[in-house]
Short mmCIF file of C-alpha atoms in Angstrom, two decimals:
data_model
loop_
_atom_site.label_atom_id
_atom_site.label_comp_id
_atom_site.label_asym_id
_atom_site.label_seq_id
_atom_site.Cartn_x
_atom_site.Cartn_y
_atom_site.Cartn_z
CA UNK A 775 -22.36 -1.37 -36.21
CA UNK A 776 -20.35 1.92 -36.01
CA UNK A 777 -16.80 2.79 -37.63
CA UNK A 778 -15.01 1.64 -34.94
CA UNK A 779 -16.82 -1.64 -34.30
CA UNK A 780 -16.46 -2.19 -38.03
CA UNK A 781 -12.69 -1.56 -38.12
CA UNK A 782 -12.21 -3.85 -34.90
CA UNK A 783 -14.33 -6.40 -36.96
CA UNK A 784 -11.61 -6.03 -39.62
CA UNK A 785 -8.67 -6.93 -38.17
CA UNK A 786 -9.79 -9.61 -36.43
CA UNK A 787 -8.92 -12.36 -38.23
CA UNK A 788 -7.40 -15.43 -37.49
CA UNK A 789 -4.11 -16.07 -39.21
CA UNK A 790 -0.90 -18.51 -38.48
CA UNK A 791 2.74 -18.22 -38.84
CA UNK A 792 5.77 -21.01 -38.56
CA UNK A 793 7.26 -19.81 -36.10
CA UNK A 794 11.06 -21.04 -34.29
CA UNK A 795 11.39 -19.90 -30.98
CA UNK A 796 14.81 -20.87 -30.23
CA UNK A 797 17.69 -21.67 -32.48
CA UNK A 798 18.00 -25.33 -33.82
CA UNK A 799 13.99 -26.62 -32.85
CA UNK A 800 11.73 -27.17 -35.50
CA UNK A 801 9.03 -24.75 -36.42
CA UNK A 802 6.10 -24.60 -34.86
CA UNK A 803 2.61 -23.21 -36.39
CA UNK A 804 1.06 -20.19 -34.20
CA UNK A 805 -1.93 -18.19 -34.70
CA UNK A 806 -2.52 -15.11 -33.95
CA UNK A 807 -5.94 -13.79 -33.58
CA UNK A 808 -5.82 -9.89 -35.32
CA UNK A 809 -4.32 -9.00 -38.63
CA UNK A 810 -0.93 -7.08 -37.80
CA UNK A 811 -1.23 -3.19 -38.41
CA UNK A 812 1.30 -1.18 -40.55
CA UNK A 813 3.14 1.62 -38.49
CA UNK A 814 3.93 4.57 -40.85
CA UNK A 815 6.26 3.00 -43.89
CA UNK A 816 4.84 -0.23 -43.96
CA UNK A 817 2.51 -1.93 -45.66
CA UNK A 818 0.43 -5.18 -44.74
CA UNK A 819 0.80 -8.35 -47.43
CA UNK A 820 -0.99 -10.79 -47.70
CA UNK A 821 1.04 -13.99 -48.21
CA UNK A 822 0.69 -16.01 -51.23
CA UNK A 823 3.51 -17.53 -51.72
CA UNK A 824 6.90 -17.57 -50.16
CA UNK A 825 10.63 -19.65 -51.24
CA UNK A 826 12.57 -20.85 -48.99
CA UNK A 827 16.11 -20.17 -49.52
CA UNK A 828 19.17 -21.89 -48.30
CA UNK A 829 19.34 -18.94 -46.05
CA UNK A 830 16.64 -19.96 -44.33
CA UNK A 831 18.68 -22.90 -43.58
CA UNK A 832 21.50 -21.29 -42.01
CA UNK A 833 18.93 -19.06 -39.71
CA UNK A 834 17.16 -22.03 -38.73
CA UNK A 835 20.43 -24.12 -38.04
CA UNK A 836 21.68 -21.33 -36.17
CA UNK A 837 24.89 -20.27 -38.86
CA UNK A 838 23.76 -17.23 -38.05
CA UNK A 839 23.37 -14.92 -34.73
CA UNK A 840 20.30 -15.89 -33.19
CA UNK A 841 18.42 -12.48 -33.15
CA UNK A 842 16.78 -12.44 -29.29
CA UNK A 843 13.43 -13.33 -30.17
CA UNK A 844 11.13 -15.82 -32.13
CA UNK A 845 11.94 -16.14 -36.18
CA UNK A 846 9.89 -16.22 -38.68
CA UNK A 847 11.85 -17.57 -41.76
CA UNK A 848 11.26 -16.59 -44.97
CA UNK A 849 12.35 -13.81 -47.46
CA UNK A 850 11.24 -14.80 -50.97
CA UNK A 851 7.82 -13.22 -50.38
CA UNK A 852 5.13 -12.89 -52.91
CA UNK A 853 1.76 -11.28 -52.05
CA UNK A 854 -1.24 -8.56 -52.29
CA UNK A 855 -1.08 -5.34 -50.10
CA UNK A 856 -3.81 -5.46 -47.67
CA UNK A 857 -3.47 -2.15 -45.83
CA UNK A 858 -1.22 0.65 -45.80
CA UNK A 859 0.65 2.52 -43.12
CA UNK A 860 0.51 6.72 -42.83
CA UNK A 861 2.93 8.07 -45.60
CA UNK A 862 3.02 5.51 -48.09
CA UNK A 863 3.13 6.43 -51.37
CA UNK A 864 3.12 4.45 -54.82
CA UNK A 865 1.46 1.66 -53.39
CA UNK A 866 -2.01 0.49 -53.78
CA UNK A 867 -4.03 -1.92 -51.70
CA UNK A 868 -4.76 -5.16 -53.76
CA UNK A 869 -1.44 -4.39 -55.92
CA UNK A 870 0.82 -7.62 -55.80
CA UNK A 871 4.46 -7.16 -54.76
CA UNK A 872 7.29 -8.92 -53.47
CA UNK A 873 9.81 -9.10 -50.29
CA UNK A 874 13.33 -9.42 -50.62
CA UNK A 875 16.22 -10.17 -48.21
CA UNK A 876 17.05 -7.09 -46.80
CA UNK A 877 13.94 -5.01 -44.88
CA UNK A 878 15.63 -1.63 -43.78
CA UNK A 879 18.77 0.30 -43.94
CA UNK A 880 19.70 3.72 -41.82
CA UNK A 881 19.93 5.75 -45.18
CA UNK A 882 21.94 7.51 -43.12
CA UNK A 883 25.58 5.97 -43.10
CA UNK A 884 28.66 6.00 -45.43
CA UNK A 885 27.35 2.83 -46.84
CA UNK A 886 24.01 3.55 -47.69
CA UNK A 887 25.10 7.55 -48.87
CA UNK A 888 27.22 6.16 -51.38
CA UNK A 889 24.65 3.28 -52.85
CA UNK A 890 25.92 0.73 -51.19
CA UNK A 891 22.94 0.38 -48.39
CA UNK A 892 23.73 -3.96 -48.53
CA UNK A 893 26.24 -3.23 -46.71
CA UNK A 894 24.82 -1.05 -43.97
CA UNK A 895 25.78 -2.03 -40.44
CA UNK A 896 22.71 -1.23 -39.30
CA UNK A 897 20.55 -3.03 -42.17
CA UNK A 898 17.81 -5.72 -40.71
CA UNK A 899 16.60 -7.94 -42.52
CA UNK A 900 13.46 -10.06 -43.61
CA UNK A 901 13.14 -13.70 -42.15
CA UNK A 902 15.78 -13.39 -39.58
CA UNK A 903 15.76 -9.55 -37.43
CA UNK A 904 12.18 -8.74 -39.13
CA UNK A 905 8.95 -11.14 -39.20
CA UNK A 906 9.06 -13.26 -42.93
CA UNK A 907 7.11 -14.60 -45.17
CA UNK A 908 6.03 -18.52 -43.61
CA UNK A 909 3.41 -16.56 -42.86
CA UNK A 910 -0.33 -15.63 -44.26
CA UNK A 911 0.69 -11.87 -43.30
CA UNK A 912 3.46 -10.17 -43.32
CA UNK A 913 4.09 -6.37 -42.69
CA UNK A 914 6.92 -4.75 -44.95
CA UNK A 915 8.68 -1.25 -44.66
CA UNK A 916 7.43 0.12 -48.16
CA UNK A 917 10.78 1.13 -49.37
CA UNK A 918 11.78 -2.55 -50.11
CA UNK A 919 8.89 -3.77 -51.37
CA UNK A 920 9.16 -4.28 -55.22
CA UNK A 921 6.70 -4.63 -58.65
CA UNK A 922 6.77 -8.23 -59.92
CA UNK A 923 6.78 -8.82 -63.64
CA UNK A 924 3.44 -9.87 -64.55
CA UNK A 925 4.29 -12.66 -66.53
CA UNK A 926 5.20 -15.03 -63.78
CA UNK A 927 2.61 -16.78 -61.35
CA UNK A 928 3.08 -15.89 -57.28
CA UNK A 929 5.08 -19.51 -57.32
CA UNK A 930 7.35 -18.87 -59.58
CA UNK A 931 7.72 -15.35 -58.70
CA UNK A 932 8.50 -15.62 -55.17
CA UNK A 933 12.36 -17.46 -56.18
CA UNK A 934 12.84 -14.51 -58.02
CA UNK A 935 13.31 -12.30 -55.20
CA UNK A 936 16.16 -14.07 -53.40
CA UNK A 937 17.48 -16.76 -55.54
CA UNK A 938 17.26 -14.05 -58.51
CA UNK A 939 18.78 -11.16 -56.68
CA UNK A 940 21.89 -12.96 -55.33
CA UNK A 941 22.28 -14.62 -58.53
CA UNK A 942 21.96 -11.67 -60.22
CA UNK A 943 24.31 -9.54 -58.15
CA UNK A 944 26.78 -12.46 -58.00
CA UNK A 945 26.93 -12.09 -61.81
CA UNK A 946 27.62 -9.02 -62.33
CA UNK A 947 30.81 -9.35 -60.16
CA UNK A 948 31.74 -11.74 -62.71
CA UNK A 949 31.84 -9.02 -65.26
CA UNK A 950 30.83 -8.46 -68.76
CA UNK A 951 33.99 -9.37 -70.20
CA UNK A 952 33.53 -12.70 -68.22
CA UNK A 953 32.30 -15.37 -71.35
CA UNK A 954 32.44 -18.74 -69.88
CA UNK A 955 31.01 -18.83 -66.50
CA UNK A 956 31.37 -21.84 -63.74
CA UNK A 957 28.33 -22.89 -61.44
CA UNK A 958 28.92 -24.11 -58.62
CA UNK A 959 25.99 -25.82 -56.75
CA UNK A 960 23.18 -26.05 -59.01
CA UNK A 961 20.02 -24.80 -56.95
CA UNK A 962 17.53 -22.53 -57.48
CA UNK A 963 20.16 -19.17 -57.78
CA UNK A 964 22.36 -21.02 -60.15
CA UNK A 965 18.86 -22.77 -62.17
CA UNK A 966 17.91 -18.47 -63.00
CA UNK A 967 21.29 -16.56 -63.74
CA UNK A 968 22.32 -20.04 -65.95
CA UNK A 969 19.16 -18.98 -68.25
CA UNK A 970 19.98 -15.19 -68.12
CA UNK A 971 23.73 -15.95 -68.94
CA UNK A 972 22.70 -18.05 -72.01
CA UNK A 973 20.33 -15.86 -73.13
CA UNK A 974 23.09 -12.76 -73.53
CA UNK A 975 24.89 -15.38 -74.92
CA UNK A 976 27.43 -16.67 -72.20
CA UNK A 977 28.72 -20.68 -72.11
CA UNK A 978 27.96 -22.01 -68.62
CA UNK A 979 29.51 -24.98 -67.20
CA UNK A 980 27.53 -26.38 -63.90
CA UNK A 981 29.13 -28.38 -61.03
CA UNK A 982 26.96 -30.18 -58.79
CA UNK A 983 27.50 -32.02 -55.38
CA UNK A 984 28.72 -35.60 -57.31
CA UNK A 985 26.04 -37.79 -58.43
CA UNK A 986 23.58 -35.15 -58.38
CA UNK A 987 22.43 -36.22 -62.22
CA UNK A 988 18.96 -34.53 -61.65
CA UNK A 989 20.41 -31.30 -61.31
CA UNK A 990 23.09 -31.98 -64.14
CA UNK A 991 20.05 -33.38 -66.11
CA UNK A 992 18.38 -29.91 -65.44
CA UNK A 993 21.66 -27.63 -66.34
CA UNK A 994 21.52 -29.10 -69.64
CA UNK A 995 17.96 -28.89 -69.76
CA UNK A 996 18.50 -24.77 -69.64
CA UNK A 997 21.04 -24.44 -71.87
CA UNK A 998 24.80 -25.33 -69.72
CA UNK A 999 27.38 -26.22 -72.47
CA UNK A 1000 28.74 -28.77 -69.77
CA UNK A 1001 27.38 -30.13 -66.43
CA UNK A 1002 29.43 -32.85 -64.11
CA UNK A 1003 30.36 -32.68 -60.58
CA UNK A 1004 32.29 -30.67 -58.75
CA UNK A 1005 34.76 -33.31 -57.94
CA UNK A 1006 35.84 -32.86 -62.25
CA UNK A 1007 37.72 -30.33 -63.51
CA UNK A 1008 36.29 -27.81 -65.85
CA UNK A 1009 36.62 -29.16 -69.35
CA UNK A 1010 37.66 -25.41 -70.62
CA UNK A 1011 39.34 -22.45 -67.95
CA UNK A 1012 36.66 -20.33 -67.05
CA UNK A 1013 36.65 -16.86 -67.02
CA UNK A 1014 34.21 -16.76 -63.44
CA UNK A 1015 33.42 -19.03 -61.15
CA UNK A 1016 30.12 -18.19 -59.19
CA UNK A 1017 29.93 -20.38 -56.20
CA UNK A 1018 26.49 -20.99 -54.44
CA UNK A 1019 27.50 -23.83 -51.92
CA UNK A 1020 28.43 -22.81 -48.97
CA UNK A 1021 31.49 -25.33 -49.10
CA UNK A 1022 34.20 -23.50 -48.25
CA UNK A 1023 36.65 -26.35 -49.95
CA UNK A 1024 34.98 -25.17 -53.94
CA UNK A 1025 36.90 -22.29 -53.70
CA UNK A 1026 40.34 -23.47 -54.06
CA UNK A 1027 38.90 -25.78 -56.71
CA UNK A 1028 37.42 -22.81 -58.39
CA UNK A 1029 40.36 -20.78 -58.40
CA UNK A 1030 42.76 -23.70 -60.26
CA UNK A 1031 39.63 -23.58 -62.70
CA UNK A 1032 39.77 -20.13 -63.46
CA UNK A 1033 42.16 -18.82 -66.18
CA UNK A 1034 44.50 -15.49 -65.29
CA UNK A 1035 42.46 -12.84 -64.39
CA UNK A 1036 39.83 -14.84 -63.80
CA UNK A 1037 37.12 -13.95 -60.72
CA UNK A 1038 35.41 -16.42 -58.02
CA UNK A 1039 32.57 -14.91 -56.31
CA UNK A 1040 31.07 -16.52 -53.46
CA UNK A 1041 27.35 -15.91 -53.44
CA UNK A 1042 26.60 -16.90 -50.05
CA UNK A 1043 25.55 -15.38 -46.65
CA UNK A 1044 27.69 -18.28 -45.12
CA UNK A 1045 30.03 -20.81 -45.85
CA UNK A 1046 32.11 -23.13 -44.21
CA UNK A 1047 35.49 -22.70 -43.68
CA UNK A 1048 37.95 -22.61 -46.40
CA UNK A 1049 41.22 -24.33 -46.22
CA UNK A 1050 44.36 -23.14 -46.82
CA UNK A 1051 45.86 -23.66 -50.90
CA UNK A 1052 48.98 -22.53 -52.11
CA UNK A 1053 49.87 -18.98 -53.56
CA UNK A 1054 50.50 -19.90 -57.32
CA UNK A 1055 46.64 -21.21 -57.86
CA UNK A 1056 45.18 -17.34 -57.04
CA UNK A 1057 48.60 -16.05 -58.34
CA UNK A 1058 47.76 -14.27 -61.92
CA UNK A 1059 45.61 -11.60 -61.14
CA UNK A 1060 42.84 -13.88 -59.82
CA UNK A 1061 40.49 -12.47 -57.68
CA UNK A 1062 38.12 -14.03 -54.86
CA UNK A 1063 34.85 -11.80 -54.10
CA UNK A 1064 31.81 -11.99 -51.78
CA UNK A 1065 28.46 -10.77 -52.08
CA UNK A 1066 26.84 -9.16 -49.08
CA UNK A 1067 23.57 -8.71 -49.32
CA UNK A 1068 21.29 -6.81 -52.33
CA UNK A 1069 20.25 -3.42 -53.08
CA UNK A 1070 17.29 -2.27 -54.06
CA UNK A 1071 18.85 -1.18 -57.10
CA UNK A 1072 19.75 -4.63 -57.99
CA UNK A 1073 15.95 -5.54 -57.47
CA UNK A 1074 15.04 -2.99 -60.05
CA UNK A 1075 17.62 -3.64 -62.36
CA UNK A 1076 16.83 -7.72 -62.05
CA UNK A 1077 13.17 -7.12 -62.61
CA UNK A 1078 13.66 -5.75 -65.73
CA UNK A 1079 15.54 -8.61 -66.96
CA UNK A 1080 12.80 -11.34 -65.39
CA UNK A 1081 10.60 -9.21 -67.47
CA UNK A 1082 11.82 -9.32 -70.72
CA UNK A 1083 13.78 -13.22 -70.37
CA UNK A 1084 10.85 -15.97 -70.14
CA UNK A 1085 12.58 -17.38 -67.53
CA UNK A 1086 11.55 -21.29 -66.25
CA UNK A 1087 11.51 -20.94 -62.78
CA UNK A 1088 11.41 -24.71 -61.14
CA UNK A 1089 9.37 -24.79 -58.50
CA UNK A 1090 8.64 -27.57 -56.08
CA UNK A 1091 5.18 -26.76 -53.68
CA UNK A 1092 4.70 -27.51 -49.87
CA UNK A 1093 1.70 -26.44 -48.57
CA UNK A 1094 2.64 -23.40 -45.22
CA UNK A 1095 2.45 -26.33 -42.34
CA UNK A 1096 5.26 -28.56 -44.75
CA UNK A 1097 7.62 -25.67 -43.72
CA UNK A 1098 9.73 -27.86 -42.08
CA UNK A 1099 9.52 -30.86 -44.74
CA UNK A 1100 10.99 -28.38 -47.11
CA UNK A 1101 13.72 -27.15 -45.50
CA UNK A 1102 14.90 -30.81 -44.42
CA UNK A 1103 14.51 -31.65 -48.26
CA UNK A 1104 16.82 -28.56 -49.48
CA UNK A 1105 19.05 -29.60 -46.56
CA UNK A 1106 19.01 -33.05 -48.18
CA UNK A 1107 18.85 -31.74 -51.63
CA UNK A 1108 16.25 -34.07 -52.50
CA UNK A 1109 15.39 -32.10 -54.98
CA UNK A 1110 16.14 -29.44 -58.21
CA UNK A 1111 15.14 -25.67 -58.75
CA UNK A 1112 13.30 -23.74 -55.93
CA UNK A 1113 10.89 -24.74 -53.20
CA UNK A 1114 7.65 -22.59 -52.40
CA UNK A 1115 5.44 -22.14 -49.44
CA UNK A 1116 1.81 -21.59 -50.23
CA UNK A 1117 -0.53 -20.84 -47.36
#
């Protein structure tokens, strides 16, 4: 067999994807018959594992603009470099890495020039504009593909990169003067910055959707000082209130939680409406902040901290073709911590 013949040989291989190919159907599993090639900039992955995020959710439910062509969800992506595209550097094949969120930025505008490339208005992104991770291959620009810490398996890895990074940037809005810090929705964001926040010390206080004792049960389980619904009111004023359900009605009932000068930040890409509350509960120098998005940076700096915090990482398994089983049980919230595709 010559070179070529051998390199055709190569790439063909069979390999499926869940796939939605219009906004609201379920996903569908398609194979494709050669491995995807990386263009200059990108690398190949092969999947091992992939989250699914409640982003995911508002993709597939159509919360968000329906890009123009087939999705394929998924941006919580956990895998081993299988090929390399002309100019990449610092990558090796075989090296494990992980996918985040966001998958390109211009480097070119005001937002990216001044560090702030989440908030690019050209900025694509994995899962939704760019091919994802419910997938057994995956290709990846290079410059957002990340390290992992070694001590965490590709299941409990792959939460890190979404769940992790918007918990982690939604903390750090919060502030370091910011001591007793409010959860609201306890999933698998709120499950990882609750650990980091009581490791540096911190008293967290977790609301959950009422009744949700599994999740309370699990709050305490890492370390919360107090866990209830979200119906009670906080049993102290809080100095942040980090809300990661997109219910637009928390944040009023944040706010009258949080003392003067006190911060809500909500963590999510969407959220419902939020209704109208009266002056005097955000009067006092409290603030309400969103996070858009992740940097890179903030994938470096949280790596560092995944590294040296032996974080528990709560994982609940579907096998690839369950794709749809798990994102009807996070819609449900049948269940605590993180889910995780495995092909």
């Amino acid at each position: 067999m010559g070179d070529a013949q051998a390199a055709c040989a190569m790439t063909d291989q069979p390999w499926c994807a869940m796939e939605m190919a219009a906004p609201g159907r379920p996903l569908q599993q398609v194979w494709r018959q050669r491995l995807p090639q990386p263009g200059p900039g990108q690398v190949r992955i092969h999947v091992a594992a992939c989250g699914v995020c409640r982003t995911d959710l508002h993709v597939v439910d159509g919360d968000l603009p329906w890009p123009g062509h087939a999705v394929v969800p998924g941006h919580e992506i956990v895998g081993h470099v299988g090929a390399l595209g002309a100019g990449v550097a610092g990558l090796e094949v075989g090296q494990r890495v992980g996918v985040p969120w966001l998958g390109w930025t211009c480097g070119r505008c005001e937002h990216c020039l001044a560090g702030r490339e989440n908030l690019c208005t050209g900025a694509r992104f994995t899962g939704w504009q760019i091919a994802g991770g419910y997938a057994e291959q995956v290709l990846a620009d290079a410059r957002f593909v990340f390290a992992l810490p070694t001590r965490y398996g590709d299941e409990e890895a792959a939460p890190l990169l979404c769940a992790g990074l918007i918990g982690w940037r939604a903390y750090a809005m919060a502030g370091a003067q910011a001591q007793r810090i409010g959860l609201y929705g306890f999933g698998a964001a709120a499950h990882l910055i609750a650990q980091v926040a009581v490791h540096q010390g911190r008293e967290v206080f977790a609301f959950t959707r009422p009744g949700d004792t599994p999740a309370q049960d699990l709050a305490r389980s890492l370390g919360a000082a107090w866990a209830g619904d979200s119906e009670q009111a906080a049993p102290k004023p809080l100095d942040a209130a980090l809300l990661f359900a997109p219910v637009g009605a928390l944040v009023p009932t944040a706010l009258q939680a949080v003392r003067p000068g006190g911060t809500v930040v909500c963590a999510g890409i969407h959220m419902s409406d939020i209704p109208s509350f009266p002056y005097r509960w955000l009067w006092g120098e409290r603030r309400i902040v969103s996070v858009a998005n992740l940097t890179r940076q903030d994938g470096l700096d949280f790596m560092r901290v995944a590294a040296e915090i032996p974080l528990q990482v709560r994982v609940h398994r579907y096998a690839l073709a369950q794709a749809n089983q798990a994102l009807d049980d996070l819609r449900a919230g049948r269940f605590a911590g993180a889910a995780v595709l495995t092909p």
